[in-house]
Amino acid sequence: QVQVVESGGGLVQAGGSLRLSCVVSGSGSIFSIRAMGWHRQAPGKQRELVASITTGAITNYADSVKGRFTISRDNAKNTMYLQMNSLKPEDTAVYYCNTAPYGYLNWGQGTQVTVSS
């Protein structure tokens, strides 16, 4: 049974930073062979992929976060990170980690990021 646990969210003022973490357990080799990504869902909106990273550390970002967010992964620890800088109120959402571009794993509870203006 694969379990995904996200952490690191919180309340921050606009312009601030947060670092999200995600641990994928029980995945066997899934984490080491799949591209992973950070997805987010804002109230009343569909879930969207904001950043992804391949097993070879090739990254891709949505235009809305490009230049502000940095995704990374540690395959040995089955852990993925999202460094978020220069946060904006429109970044407010629940952030989830999963495979990319589509979330094939069971979704975790996510971590809430709230950016105040």
JSON list of C-alpha atoms in Angstrom, two decimals:
[
{"chain": "A", "resi": 1, "resn": "GLN", "atom": "CA", "xyz": [0.00, 0.00, 0.00]},
{"chain": "A", "resi": 2, "resn": "VAL", "atom": "CA", "xyz": [1.58, 3.24, -1.16]},
{"chain": "A", "resi": 3, "resn": "GLN", "atom": "CA", "xyz": [1.31, 6.14, 1.23]},
{"chain": "A", "resi": 4, "resn": "VAL", "atom": "CA", "xyz": [2.03, 9.76, 0.39]},
{"chain": "A", "resi": 5, "resn": "VAL", "atom": "CA", "xyz": [2.55, 12.27, 3.18]},
{"chain": "A", "resi": 6, "resn": "GLU", "atom": "CA", "xyz": [2.98, 15.96, 2.47]},
{"chain": "A", "resi": 7, "resn": "SER", "atom": "CA", "xyz": [4.17, 18.52, 5.01]},
{"chain": "A", "resi": 8, "resn": "GLY", "atom": "CA", "xyz": [5.55, 22.02, 5.33]},
{"chain": "A", "resi": 9, "resn": "GLY", "atom": "CA", "xyz": [2.55, 24.16, 4.51]},
{"chain": "A", "resi": 10, "resn": "GLY", "atom": "CA", "xyz": [1.38, 27.10, 6.56]},
{"chain": "A", "resi": 11, "resn": "LEU", "atom": "CA", "xyz": [0.31, 30.72, 6.62]},
{"chain": "A", "resi": 12, "resn": "VAL", "atom": "CA", "xyz": [2.74, 33.22, 5.15]},
{"chain": "A", "resi": 13, "resn": "GLN", "atom": "CA", "xyz": [2.62, 36.80, 4.01]},
{"chain": "A", "resi": 14, "resn": "ALA", "atom": "CA", "xyz": [2.94, 37.69, 0.36]},
{"chain": "A", "resi": 15, "resn": "GLY", "atom": "CA", "xyz": [6.58, 37.69, -0.64]},
{"chain": "A", "resi": 16, "resn": "GLY", "atom": "CA", "xyz": [7.45, 35.02, 1.90]},
{"chain": "A", "resi": 17, "resn": "SER", "atom": "CA", "xyz": [8.79, 31.51, 1.43]},
{"chain": "A", "resi": 18, "resn": "LEU", "atom": "CA", "xyz": [7.86, 27.97, 2.36]},
{"chain": "A", "resi": 19, "resn": "ARG", "atom": "CA", "xyz": [9.45, 24.58, 1.74]},
{"chain": "A", "resi": 20, "resn": "LEU", "atom": "CA", "xyz": [7.16, 21.61, 1.22]},
{"chain": "A", "resi": 21, "resn": "SER", "atom": "CA", "xyz": [8.23, 18.01, 1.66]},
{"chain": "A", "resi": 22, "resn": "CYS", "atom": "CA", "xyz": [6.70, 14.76, 0.51]},
{"chain": "A", "resi": 23, "resn": "VAL", "atom": "CA", "xyz": [7.57, 11.23, 1.55]},
{"chain": "A", "resi": 24, "resn": "VAL", "atom": "CA", "xyz": [6.35, 8.30, -0.50]},
{"chain": "A", "resi": 25, "resn": "SER", "atom": "CA", "xyz": [6.40, 5.04, 1.43]},
{"chain": "A", "resi": 26, "resn": "GLY", "atom": "CA", "xyz": [5.47, 1.51, 0.53]},
{"chain": "A", "resi": 27, "resn": "SER", "atom": "CA", "xyz": [6.14, 2.33, -3.09]},
{"chain": "A", "resi": 28, "resn": "GLY", "atom": "CA", "xyz": [8.83, -0.20, -3.80]},
{"chain": "A", "resi": 29, "resn": "SER", "atom": "CA", "xyz": [10.45, 1.07, -6.97]},
{"chain": "A", "resi": 30, "resn": "ILE", "atom": "CA", "xyz": [7.68, 3.47, -7.99]},
{"chain": "A", "resi": 31, "resn": "PHE", "atom": "CA", "xyz": [9.39, 6.60, -6.73]},
{"chain": "A", "resi": 32, "resn": "SER", "atom": "CA", "xyz": [12.66, 5.74, -8.45]},
{"chain": "A", "resi": 33, "resn": "ILE", "atom": "CA", "xyz": [11.11, 5.05, -11.85]},
{"chain": "A", "resi": 34, "resn": "ARG", "atom": "CA", "xyz": [8.39, 7.68, -12.08]},
{"chain": "A", "resi": 35, "resn": "ALA", "atom": "CA", "xyz": [8.39, 11.38, -12.76]},
{"chain": "A", "resi": 36, "resn": "MET", "atom": "CA", "xyz": [6.93, 13.09, -9.72]},
{"chain": "A", "resi": 37, "resn": "GLY", "atom": "CA", "xyz": [5.17, 16.36, -9.33]},
{"chain": "A", "resi": 38, "resn": "TRP", "atom": "CA", "xyz": [3.55, 18.86, -7.03]},
{"chain": "A", "resi": 39, "resn": "HIS", "atom": "CA", "xyz": [-0.11, 19.44, -7.78]},
{"chain": "A", "resi": 40, "resn": "ARG", "atom": "CA", "xyz": [-2.30, 22.07, -6.13]},
{"chain": "A", "resi": 41, "resn": "GLN", "atom": "CA", "xyz": [-5.99, 22.72, -5.77]},
{"chain": "A", "resi": 42, "resn": "ALA", "atom": "CA", "xyz": [-7.35, 26.13, -4.88]},
{"chain": "A", "resi": 43, "resn": "PRO", "atom": "CA", "xyz": [-10.91, 26.57, -3.59]},
{"chain": "A", "resi": 44, "resn": "GLY", "atom": "CA", "xyz": [-13.40, 26.21, -6.41]},
{"chain": "A", "resi": 45, "resn": "LYS", "atom": "CA", "xyz": [-10.74, 25.27, -8.94]},
{"chain": "A", "resi": 46, "resn": "GLN", "atom": "CA", "xyz": [-9.52, 22.08, -10.52]},
{"chain": "A", "resi": 47, "resn": "ARG", "atom": "CA", "xyz": [-6.32, 20.46, -9.35]},
{"chain": "A", "resi": 48, "resn": "GLU", "atom": "CA", "xyz": [-3.35, 21.56, -11.43]},
{"chain": "A", "resi": 49, "resn": "LEU", "atom": "CA", "xyz": [0.23, 20.39, -11.83]},
{"chain": "A", "resi": 50, "resn": "VAL", "atom": "CA", "xyz": [2.61, 23.20, -10.90]},
{"chain": "A", "resi": 51, "resn": "ALA", "atom": "CA", "xyz": [6.00, 21.48, -10.98]},
{"chain": "A", "resi": 52, "resn": "SER", "atom": "CA", "xyz": [7.41, 18.14, -12.04]},
{"chain": "A", "resi": 53, "resn": "ILE", "atom": "CA", "xyz": [10.74, 16.37, -11.95]},
{"chain": "A", "resi": 54, "resn": "THR", "atom": "CA", "xyz": [11.92, 13.28, -13.76]},
{"chain": "A", "resi": 55, "resn": "THR", "atom": "CA", "xyz": [14.10, 10.57, -12.24]},
{"chain": "A", "resi": 56, "resn": "GLY", "atom": "CA", "xyz": [16.99, 12.27, -14.01]},
{"chain": "A", "resi": 57, "resn": "ALA", "atom": "CA", "xyz": [16.15, 15.60, -12.32]},
{"chain": "A", "resi": 58, "resn": "ILE", "atom": "CA", "xyz": [14.76, 17.31, -15.40]},
{"chain": "A", "resi": 59, "resn": "THR", "atom": "CA", "xyz": [12.28, 19.86, -14.13]},
{"chain": "A", "resi": 60, "resn": "ASN", "atom": "CA", "xyz": [9.26, 21.58, -15.57]},
{"chain": "A", "resi": 61, "resn": "TYR", "atom": "CA", "xyz": [7.10, 24.35, -14.14]},
{"chain": "A", "resi": 62, "resn": "ALA", "atom": "CA", "xyz": [3.77, 25.94, -14.79]},
{"chain": "A", "resi": 63, "resn": "ASP", "atom": "CA", "xyz": [4.12, 29.49, -16.09]},
{"chain": "A", "resi": 64, "resn": "SER", "atom": "CA", "xyz": [2.44, 30.81, -12.95]},
{"chain": "A", "resi": 65, "resn": "VAL", "atom": "CA", "xyz": [5.27, 29.59, -10.69]},
{"chain": "A", "resi": 66, "resn": "LYS", "atom": "CA", "xyz": [8.27, 29.64, -13.01]},
{"chain": "A", "resi": 67, "resn": "GLY", "atom": "CA", "xyz": [11.18, 31.49, -11.46]},
{"chain": "A", "resi": 68, "resn": "ARG", "atom": "CA", "xyz": [9.67, 31.35, -7.97]},
{"chain": "A", "resi": 69, "resn": "PHE", "atom": "CA", "xyz": [9.32, 27.63, -7.20]},
{"chain": "A", "resi": 70, "resn": "THR", "atom": "CA", "xyz": [12.04, 24.98, -7.26]},
{"chain": "A", "resi": 71, "resn": "ILE", "atom": "CA", "xyz": [11.30, 21.25, -7.23]},
{"chain": "A", "resi": 72, "resn": "SER", "atom": "CA", "xyz": [13.84, 18.65, -6.15]},
{"chain": "A", "resi": 73, "resn": "ARG", "atom": "CA", "xyz": [13.91, 15.00, -5.17]},
{"chain": "A", "resi": 74, "resn": "ASP", "atom": "CA", "xyz": [16.04, 12.56, -3.20]},
{"chain": "A", "resi": 75, "resn": "ASN", "atom": "CA", "xyz": [15.51, 9.15, -4.74]},
{"chain": "A", "resi": 76, "resn": "ALA", "atom": "CA", "xyz": [17.42, 7.39, -1.96]},
{"chain": "A", "resi": 77, "resn": "LYS", "atom": "CA", "xyz": [14.95, 8.77, 0.60]},
{"chain": "A", "resi": 78, "resn": "ASN", "atom": "CA", "xyz": [11.80, 8.58, -1.57]},
{"chain": "A", "resi": 79, "resn": "THR", "atom": "CA", "xyz": [11.38, 12.25, -0.77]},
{"chain": "A", "resi": 80, "resn": "MET", "atom": "CA", "xyz": [10.48, 15.25, -2.87]},
{"chain": "A", "resi": 81, "resn": "TYR", "atom": "CA", "xyz": [10.62, 18.94, -2.07]},
{"chain": "A", "resi": 82, "resn": "LEU", "atom": "CA", "xyz": [9.15, 22.19, -3.30]},
{"chain": "A", "resi": 83, "resn": "GLN", "atom": "CA", "xyz": [10.89, 25.42, -2.39]},
{"chain": "A", "resi": 84, "resn": "MET", "atom": "CA", "xyz": [8.43, 28.27, -2.84]},
{"chain": "A", "resi": 85, "resn": "ASN", "atom": "CA", "xyz": [9.71, 31.83, -2.86]},
{"chain": "A", "resi": 86, "resn": "SER", "atom": "CA", "xyz": [8.05, 35.18, -3.55]},
{"chain": "A", "resi": 87, "resn": "LEU", "atom": "CA", "xyz": [4.70, 33.68, -2.66]},
{"chain": "A", "resi": 88, "resn": "LYS", "atom": "CA", "xyz": [1.55, 35.38, -3.90]},
{"chain": "A", "resi": 89, "resn": "PRO", "atom": "CA", "xyz": [-2.04, 35.23, -2.60]},
{"chain": "A", "resi": 90, "resn": "GLU", "atom": "CA", "xyz": [-2.97, 33.30, -5.75]},
{"chain": "A", "resi": 91, "resn": "ASP", "atom": "CA", "xyz": [-0.64, 30.50, -4.62]},
{"chain": "A", "resi": 92, "resn": "THR", "atom": "CA", "xyz": [-3.09, 29.75, -1.82]},
{"chain": "A", "resi": 93, "resn": "ALA", "atom": "CA", "xyz": [-4.15, 26.11, -2.25]},
{"chain": "A", "resi": 94, "resn": "VAL", "atom": "CA", "xyz": [-3.79, 22.62, -0.91]},
{"chain": "A", "resi": 95, "resn": "TYR", "atom": "CA", "xyz": [-0.58, 21.15, -2.31]},
{"chain": "A", "resi": 96, "resn": "TYR", "atom": "CA", "xyz": [-0.26, 17.46, -3.10]},
{"chain": "A", "resi": 97, "resn": "CYS", "atom": "CA", "xyz": [2.56, 15.31, -4.37]},
{"chain": "A", "resi": 98, "resn": "ASN", "atom": "CA", "xyz": [1.98, 12.49, -6.79]},
{"chain": "A", "resi": 99, "resn": "THR", "atom": "CA", "xyz": [3.29, 11.10, -10.03]},
{"chain": "A", "resi": 100, "resn": "ALA", "atom": "CA", "xyz": [3.41, 13.46, -12.97]},
{"chain": "A", "resi": 101, "resn": "PRO", "atom": "CA", "xyz": [1.84, 14.55, -15.14]},
{"chain": "A", "resi": 102, "resn": "TYR", "atom": "CA", "xyz": [-1.06, 12.44, -13.89]},
{"chain": "A", "resi": 103, "resn": "GLY", "atom": "CA", "xyz": [-1.52, 11.37, -10.29]},
{"chain": "A", "resi": 104, "resn": "TYR", "atom": "CA", "xyz": [-1.48, 7.59, -10.37]},
{"chain": "A", "resi": 105, "resn": "LEU", "atom": "CA", "xyz": [-0.90, 7.09, -6.66]},
{"chain": "A", "resi": 106, "resn": "ASN", "atom": "CA", "xyz": [-3.59, 7.40, -4.01]},
{"chain": "A", "resi": 107, "resn": "TRP", "atom": "CA", "xyz": [-3.79, 11.09, -3.13]},
{"chain": "A", "resi": 108, "resn": "GLY", "atom": "CA", "xyz": [-2.52, 12.09, 0.28]},
{"chain": "A", "resi": 109, "resn": "GLN", "atom": "CA", "xyz": [-4.19, 14.67, 2.49]},
{"chain": "A", "resi": 110, "resn": "GLY", "atom": "CA", "xyz": [-2.05, 17.43, 1.08]},
{"chain": "A", "resi": 111, "resn": "THR", "atom": "CA", "xyz": [-0.65, 20.40, 2.90]},
{"chain": "A", "resi": 112, "resn": "GLN", "atom": "CA", "xyz": [-2.42, 23.76, 3.07]},
{"chain": "A", "resi": 113, "resn": "VAL", "atom": "CA", "xyz": [-0.56, 26.84, 1.89]},
{"chain": "A", "resi": 114, "resn": "THR", "atom": "CA", "xyz": [-2.21, 30.16, 2.64]},
{"chain": "A", "resi": 115, "resn": "VAL", "atom": "CA", "xyz": [-0.65, 33.40, 1.45]},
{"chain": "A", "resi": 116, "resn": "SER", "atom": "CA", "xyz": [-2.03, 36.62, 2.91]},
{"chain": "A", "resi": 117, "resn": "SER", "atom": "CA", "xyz": [-1.83, 39.92, 1.08]}
]
